Amino acid sequence: MPCLTVIVASTRPGRVGRRIGDWFTGIATRHDTFDDVRLVDLAEVGLPFHDEPHHPSEGRYLHRHTREWSATVAAGDAFVLVMPEYNYGFSAPLKNAIDYLYTEWQYKPVGFVSYGMTSGGLRAVQMIKQVVTTLKMAPANEAVTVFLRESLDGAGELVPDPARDAAAEVMLDELGRLAAALAPLRVPA
């Protein structure tokens, strides 16, 4: 079965993204579509702003952090971006992490667990779709949207929500179908 990589895209101290990422990873681990589910937190990866001298399409990485990031992304057959909305857009660390690589992303599906106050991160998801489709990724139409005002308790913990869990299950089903359909395209020619 394919490997699902869940990427927590916020690196801000005090963020809620890791809690949402942990919740989603738990759902994905219990789901039967992906045999291997990995949580990757960009705050822990710690990529500097893109510092490779060669274009990512060449795959000639000089820095250890890039080679490690390349191996992480190459191992994934599908991705879920757990992403906040900052000022109507996606976070700079997410864009930076995407821009480091090129072929490692290609022909892989991507789902979105977005969060924010007013829009639940929906505007950021719309913006990032332009980026990921340029890399030949296939965004799942199904998504999970977390409206923080309604989803966090007084201590900042995620409140259980059966509808959110169900949305995650539907998205995982779709990611599994897309991963299987795109797999032949990832075989080197």
PDB file of C-alpha atoms in Angstrom:
ATOM      1  CA  MET A   1       0.000   0.000   0.000  1.00  0.00           C
ATOM      2  CA  PRO A   2       1.128   3.573  -0.576  1.00  0.00           C
ATOM      3  CA  CYS A   3       2.814   5.948   1.847  1.00  0.00           C
ATOM      4  CA  LEU A   4       0.966   9.054   2.999  1.00  0.00           C
ATOM      5  CA  THR A   5       3.048  12.008   4.164  1.00  0.00           C
ATOM      6  CA  VAL A   6       1.240  14.539   6.337  1.00  0.00           C
ATOM      7  CA  ILE A   7       3.058  17.882   6.321  1.00  0.00           C
ATOM      8  CA  VAL A   8       2.418  20.427   9.074  1.00  0.00           C
ATOM      9  CA  ALA A   9       3.031  23.718   7.260  1.00  0.00           C
ATOM     10  CA  SER A  10       3.150  26.259  10.073  1.00  0.00           C
ATOM     11  CA  THR A  11       6.381  26.889  11.938  1.00  0.00           C
ATOM     12  CA  ARG A  12       5.145  29.709  14.180  1.00  0.00           C
ATOM     13  CA  PRO A  13       5.692  29.266  17.933  1.00  0.00           C
ATOM     14  CA  GLY A  14       2.369  28.690  19.684  1.00  0.00           C
ATOM     15  CA  ARG A  15       0.738  27.376  16.514  1.00  0.00           C
ATOM     16  CA  VAL A  16      -2.217  25.005  16.520  1.00  0.00           C
ATOM     17  CA  GLY A  17      -1.085  23.267  13.328  1.00  0.00           C
ATOM     18  CA  ARG A  18       0.792  20.478  15.062  1.00  0.00           C
ATOM     19  CA  ARG A  19      -2.283  19.557  17.132  1.00  0.00           C
ATOM     20  CA  ILE A  20      -4.363  19.428  13.957  1.00  0.00           C
ATOM     21  CA  GLY A  21      -1.628  17.423  12.219  1.00  0.00           C
ATOM     22  CA  ASP A  22      -1.520  14.927  15.092  1.00  0.00           C
ATOM     23  CA  TRP A  23      -5.330  14.579  14.972  1.00  0.00           C
ATOM     24  CA  PHE A  24      -5.308  13.983  11.210  1.00  0.00           C
ATOM     25  CA  THR A  25      -2.380  11.552  11.398  1.00  0.00           C
ATOM     26  CA  GLY A  26      -4.353   9.522  13.937  1.00  0.00           C
ATOM     27  CA  ILE A  27      -7.347   9.356  11.588  1.00  0.00           C
ATOM     28  CA  ALA A  28      -5.091   8.397   8.641  1.00  0.00           C
ATOM     29  CA  THR A  29      -3.291   5.707  10.642  1.00  0.00           C
ATOM     30  CA  ARG A  30      -6.607   4.054  11.546  1.00  0.00           C
ATOM     31  CA  HIS A  31      -7.877   4.356   7.965  1.00  0.00           C
ATOM     32  CA  ASP A  32      -7.175   1.347   5.741  1.00  0.00           C
ATOM     33  CA  THR A  33      -6.010   3.163   2.593  1.00  0.00           C
ATOM     34  CA  PHE A  34      -2.401   3.900   3.557  1.00  0.00           C
ATOM     35  CA  ASP A  35      -0.094   1.288   5.010  1.00  0.00           C
ATOM     36  CA  ASP A  36       2.513   3.865   5.984  1.00  0.00           C
ATOM     37  CA  VAL A  37       1.526   7.262   7.415  1.00  0.00           C
ATOM     38  CA  ARG A  38       4.283   9.741   8.257  1.00  0.00           C
ATOM     39  CA  LEU A  39       3.947  13.097   9.988  1.00  0.00           C
ATOM     40  CA  VAL A  40       6.486  15.705   8.912  1.00  0.00           C
ATOM     41  CA  ASP A  41       6.554  18.992  10.798  1.00  0.00           C
ATOM     42  CA  LEU A  42       8.239  21.815   8.883  1.00  0.00           C
ATOM     43  CA  ALA A  43       9.189  23.399  12.215  1.00  0.00           C
ATOM     44  CA  GLU A  44      11.278  20.305  12.947  1.00  0.00           C
ATOM     45  CA  VAL A  45      12.636  19.978   9.399  1.00  0.00           C
ATOM     46  CA  GLY A  46      13.965  23.533   9.689  1.00  0.00           C
ATOM     47  CA  LEU A  47      14.682  24.263   6.044  1.00  0.00           C
ATOM     48  CA  PRO A  48      16.436  27.599   5.525  1.00  0.00           C
ATOM     49  CA  PHE A  49      15.176  29.799   2.731  1.00  0.00           C
ATOM     50  CA  HIS A  50      15.949  28.014  -0.519  1.00  0.00           C
ATOM     51  CA  ASP A  51      19.732  27.966  -0.703  1.00  0.00           C
ATOM     52  CA  GLU A  52      20.593  25.516  -3.484  1.00  0.00           C
ATOM     53  CA  PRO A  53      22.601  26.984  -6.383  1.00  0.00           C
ATOM     54  CA  HIS A  54      21.132  24.612  -8.985  1.00  0.00           C
ATOM     55  CA  HIS A  55      17.562  24.565 -10.253  1.00  0.00           C
ATOM     56  CA  PRO A  56      15.463  21.960  -8.413  1.00  0.00           C
ATOM     57  CA  SER A  57      14.580  20.218 -11.709  1.00  0.00           C
ATOM     58  CA  GLU A  58      18.243  19.154 -11.994  1.00  0.00           C
ATOM     59  CA  GLY A  59      18.103  17.202  -8.727  1.00  0.00           C
ATOM     60  CA  ARG A  60      21.701  18.265  -7.920  1.00  0.00           C
ATOM     61  CA  TYR A  61      21.502  19.043  -4.238  1.00  0.00           C
ATOM     62  CA  LEU A  62      24.594  20.303  -2.444  1.00  0.00           C
ATOM     63  CA  HIS A  63      23.184  20.644   1.060  1.00  0.00           C
ATOM     64  CA  ARG A  64      22.397  17.819   3.438  1.00  0.00           C
ATOM     65  CA  HIS A  65      19.071  19.382   4.469  1.00  0.00           C
ATOM     66  CA  THR A  66      17.967  19.368   0.818  1.00  0.00           C
ATOM     67  CA  ARG A  67      18.990  15.749   0.271  1.00  0.00           C
ATOM     68  CA  GLU A  68      17.103  14.722   3.406  1.00  0.00           C
ATOM     69  CA  TRP A  69      14.028  16.718   2.348  1.00  0.00           C
ATOM     70  CA  SER A  70      14.250  15.166  -1.111  1.00  0.00           C
ATOM     71  CA  ALA A  71      14.287  11.648   0.373  1.00  0.00           C
ATOM     72  CA  THR A  72      11.299  12.467   2.589  1.00  0.00           C
ATOM     73  CA  VAL A  73       9.212  13.793  -0.286  1.00  0.00           C
ATOM     74  CA  ALA A  74      10.332  11.097  -2.757  1.00  0.00           C
ATOM     75  CA  ALA A  75       9.163   8.396  -0.319  1.00  0.00           C
ATOM     76  CA  GLY A  76       5.620   9.779  -0.241  1.00  0.00           C
ATOM     77  CA  ASP A  77       2.982   8.493  -2.640  1.00  0.00           C
ATOM     78  CA  ALA A  78       0.401  11.027  -1.448  1.00  0.00           C
ATOM     79  CA  PHE A  79       0.471  14.147   0.697  1.00  0.00           C
ATOM     80  CA  VAL A  80      -1.782  16.040   3.034  1.00  0.00           C
ATOM     81  CA  LEU A  81      -0.877  19.636   3.765  1.00  0.00           C
ATOM     82  CA  VAL A  82      -2.027  20.771   7.199  1.00  0.00           C
ATOM     83  CA  MET A  83      -1.964  24.458   6.490  1.00  0.00           C
ATOM     84  CA  PRO A  84      -3.001  27.730   8.061  1.00  0.00           C
ATOM     85  CA  GLU A  85      -4.226  30.800   6.295  1.00  0.00           C
ATOM     86  CA  TYR A  86      -2.078  33.856   6.925  1.00  0.00           C
ATOM     87  CA  ASN A  87      -3.330  37.141   5.447  1.00  0.00           C
ATOM     88  CA  TYR A  88      -5.521  35.367   2.880  1.00  0.00           C
ATOM     89  CA  GLY A  89      -2.660  33.136   1.716  1.00  0.00           C
ATOM     90  CA  PHE A  90      -0.498  30.120   2.517  1.00  0.00           C
ATOM     91  CA  SER A  91       2.544  30.245   4.766  1.00  0.00           C
ATOM     92  CA  ALA A  92       6.028  31.139   3.539  1.00  0.00           C
ATOM     93  CA  PRO A  93       7.589  27.986   5.067  1.00  0.00           C
ATOM     94  CA  LEU A  94       5.198  25.842   3.017  1.00  0.00           C
ATOM     95  CA  LYS A  95       6.045  27.601  -0.242  1.00  0.00           C
ATOM     96  CA  ASN A  96       9.736  27.385   0.580  1.00  0.00           C
ATOM     97  CA  ALA A  97       9.515  23.639   1.286  1.00  0.00           C
ATOM     98  CA  ILE A  98       7.696  23.062  -1.987  1.00  0.00           C
ATOM     99  CA  ASP A  99      10.150  25.164  -4.004  1.00  0.00           C
ATOM    100  CA  TYR A 100      13.173  23.182  -2.830  1.00  0.00           C
ATOM    101  CA  LEU A 101      12.183  20.223  -5.006  1.00  0.00           C
ATOM    102  CA  TYR A 102      10.648  19.455  -8.376  1.00  0.00           C
ATOM    103  CA  THR A 103      10.446  15.878  -9.634  1.00  0.00           C
ATOM    104  CA  GLU A 104       9.883  14.465  -6.141  1.00  0.00           C
ATOM    105  CA  TRP A 105       6.396  16.042  -6.095  1.00  0.00           C
ATOM    106  CA  GLN A 106       5.291  15.003  -9.572  1.00  0.00           C
ATOM    107  CA  TYR A 107       2.288  12.766 -10.224  1.00  0.00           C
ATOM    108  CA  LYS A 108       1.318  12.539  -6.583  1.00  0.00           C
ATOM    109  CA  PRO A 109      -2.029  13.483  -5.071  1.00  0.00           C
ATOM    110  CA  VAL A 110      -2.346  16.121  -2.397  1.00  0.00           C
ATOM    111  CA  GLY A 111      -5.115  16.773   0.076  1.00  0.00           C
ATOM    112  CA  PHE A 112      -5.649  19.756   2.323  1.00  0.00           C
ATOM    113  CA  VAL A 113      -6.486  20.146   5.981  1.00  0.00           C
ATOM    114  CA  SER A 114      -6.776  23.893   6.289  1.00  0.00           C
ATOM    115  CA  TYR A 115      -7.459  26.026   9.297  1.00  0.00           C
ATOM    116  CA  GLY A 116      -8.075  29.631  10.154  1.00  0.00           C
ATOM    117  CA  MET A 117     -10.489  31.977  11.802  1.00  0.00           C
ATOM    118  CA  THR A 118     -12.987  33.377   9.296  1.00  0.00           C
ATOM    119  CA  SER A 119     -12.482  31.217   6.212  1.00  0.00           C
ATOM    120  CA  GLY A 120     -10.996  28.093   7.784  1.00  0.00           C
ATOM    121  CA  GLY A 121      -8.043  28.439   5.426  1.00  0.00           C
ATOM    122  CA  LEU A 122     -10.059  28.000   2.232  1.00  0.00           C
ATOM    123  CA  ARG A 123      -8.458  31.007   0.516  1.00  0.00           C
ATOM    124  CA  ALA A 124      -4.977  29.647   1.221  1.00  0.00           C
ATOM    125  CA  VAL A 125      -5.960  26.279  -0.266  1.00  0.00           C
ATOM    126  CA  GLN A 126      -7.202  27.939  -3.442  1.00  0.00           C
ATOM    127  CA  MET A 127      -3.887  29.775  -3.771  1.00  0.00           C
ATOM    128  CA  ILE A 128      -1.676  26.724  -3.150  1.00  0.00           C
ATOM    129  CA  LYS A 129      -3.549  24.696  -5.772  1.00  0.00           C
ATOM    130  CA  GLN A 130      -1.951  26.892  -8.450  1.00  0.00           C
ATOM    131  CA  VAL A 131       1.458  25.962  -7.107  1.00  0.00           C
ATOM    132  CA  VAL A 132       0.947  22.212  -6.734  1.00  0.00           C
ATOM    133  CA  THR A 133      -0.690  21.731 -10.135  1.00  0.00           C
ATOM    134  CA  THR A 134       2.345  23.381 -11.727  1.00  0.00           C
ATOM    135  CA  LEU A 135       4.377  20.552 -10.165  1.00  0.00           C
ATOM    136  CA  LYS A 136       2.027  18.000 -11.780  1.00  0.00           C
ATOM    137  CA  MET A 137       0.423  17.133  -8.467  1.00  0.00           C
ATOM    138  CA  ALA A 138      -3.268  16.227  -8.362  1.00  0.00           C
ATOM    139  CA  PRO A 139      -5.240  18.093  -5.682  1.00  0.00           C
ATOM    140  CA  ALA A 140      -8.095  16.133  -4.151  1.00  0.00           C
ATOM    141  CA  ASN A 141     -11.383  17.968  -4.350  1.00  0.00           C
ATOM    142  CA  GLU A 142     -12.361  16.603  -0.949  1.00  0.00           C
ATOM    143  CA  ALA A 143     -10.807  18.508   1.950  1.00  0.00           C
ATOM    144  CA  VAL A 144     -11.018  19.180   5.662  1.00  0.00           C
ATOM    145  CA  THR A 145     -11.690  22.718   6.835  1.00  0.00           C
ATOM    146  CA  VAL A 146     -11.168  23.676  10.474  1.00  0.00           C
ATOM    147  CA  PHE A 147     -12.777  26.888  11.689  1.00  0.00           C
ATOM    148  CA  LEU A 148     -10.684  27.634  14.757  1.00  0.00           C
ATOM    149  CA  ARG A 149     -13.261  29.668  16.693  1.00  0.00           C
ATOM    150  CA  GLU A 150     -15.603  26.691  16.690  1.00  0.00           C
ATOM    151  CA  SER A 151     -13.005  23.914  16.875  1.00  0.00           C
ATOM    152  CA  LEU A 152     -10.822  24.790  19.867  1.00  0.00           C
ATOM    153  CA  ASP A 153     -11.714  24.598  23.529  1.00  0.00           C
ATOM    154  CA  GLY A 154     -10.619  27.125  26.156  1.00  0.00           C
ATOM    155  CA  ALA A 155      -7.232  25.394  26.507  1.00  0.00           C
ATOM    156  CA  GLY A 156      -6.601  25.533  22.749  1.00  0.00           C
ATOM    157  CA  GLU A 157      -7.217  21.824  22.215  1.00  0.00           C
ATOM    158  CA  LEU A 158      -9.147  20.467  19.245  1.00  0.00           C
ATOM    159  CA  VAL A 159     -12.739  19.654  20.183  1.00  0.00           C
ATOM    160  CA  PRO A 160     -13.918  16.258  18.882  1.00  0.00           C
ATOM    161  CA  ASP A 161     -16.126  16.645  15.815  1.00  0.00           C
ATOM    162  CA  PRO A 162     -17.672  13.636  14.020  1.00  0.00           C
ATOM    163  CA  ALA A 163     -18.296  15.725  10.871  1.00  0.00           C
ATOM    164  CA  ARG A 164     -14.603  16.694  10.693  1.00  0.00           C
ATOM    165  CA  ASP A 165     -13.607  13.040  11.175  1.00  0.00           C
ATOM    166  CA  ALA A 166     -15.988  12.019   8.379  1.00  0.00           C
ATOM    167  CA  ALA A 167     -14.548  14.661   6.035  1.00  0.00           C
ATOM    168  CA  ALA A 168     -11.074  13.305   6.734  1.00  0.00           C
ATOM    169  CA  GLU A 169     -12.207   9.771   5.903  1.00  0.00           C
ATOM    170  CA  VAL A 170     -13.729  10.879   2.583  1.00  0.00           C
ATOM    171  CA  MET A 171     -10.560  12.767   1.660  1.00  0.00           C
ATOM    172  CA  LEU A 172      -8.394   9.755   2.532  1.00  0.00           C
ATOM    173  CA  ASP A 173     -10.555   7.530   0.317  1.00  0.00           C
ATOM    174  CA  GLU A 174     -10.062   9.939  -2.577  1.00  0.00           C
ATOM    175  CA  LEU A 175      -6.322  10.264  -1.977  1.00  0.00           C
ATOM    176  CA  GLY A 176      -6.062   6.485  -2.084  1.00  0.00           C
ATOM    177  CA  ARG A 177      -7.854   6.336  -5.421  1.00  0.00           C
ATOM    178  CA  LEU A 178      -5.692   9.119  -6.850  1.00  0.00           C
ATOM    179  CA  ALA A 179      -2.464   7.551  -5.562  1.00  0.00           C
ATOM    180  CA  ALA A 180      -3.327   4.268  -7.274  1.00  0.00           C
ATOM    181  CA  ALA A 181      -4.310   5.983 -10.522  1.00  0.00           C
ATOM    182  CA  LEU A 182      -1.154   8.136 -10.637  1.00  0.00           C
ATOM    183  CA  ALA A 183       1.311   5.411  -9.611  1.00  0.00           C
ATOM    184  CA  PRO A 184       2.056   4.256 -13.194  1.00  0.00           C
ATOM    185  CA  LEU A 185       3.062   7.822 -14.109  1.00  0.00           C
ATOM    186  CA  ARG A 186       5.727   7.822 -11.388  1.00  0.00           C
ATOM    187  CA  VAL A 187       7.583   4.865 -12.876  1.00  0.00           C
ATOM    188  CA  PRO A 188      10.752   6.171 -14.570  1.00  0.00           C
ATOM    189  CA  ALA A 189      10.476   6.027 -18.367  1.00  0.00           C
TER     190      ALA A 189
END
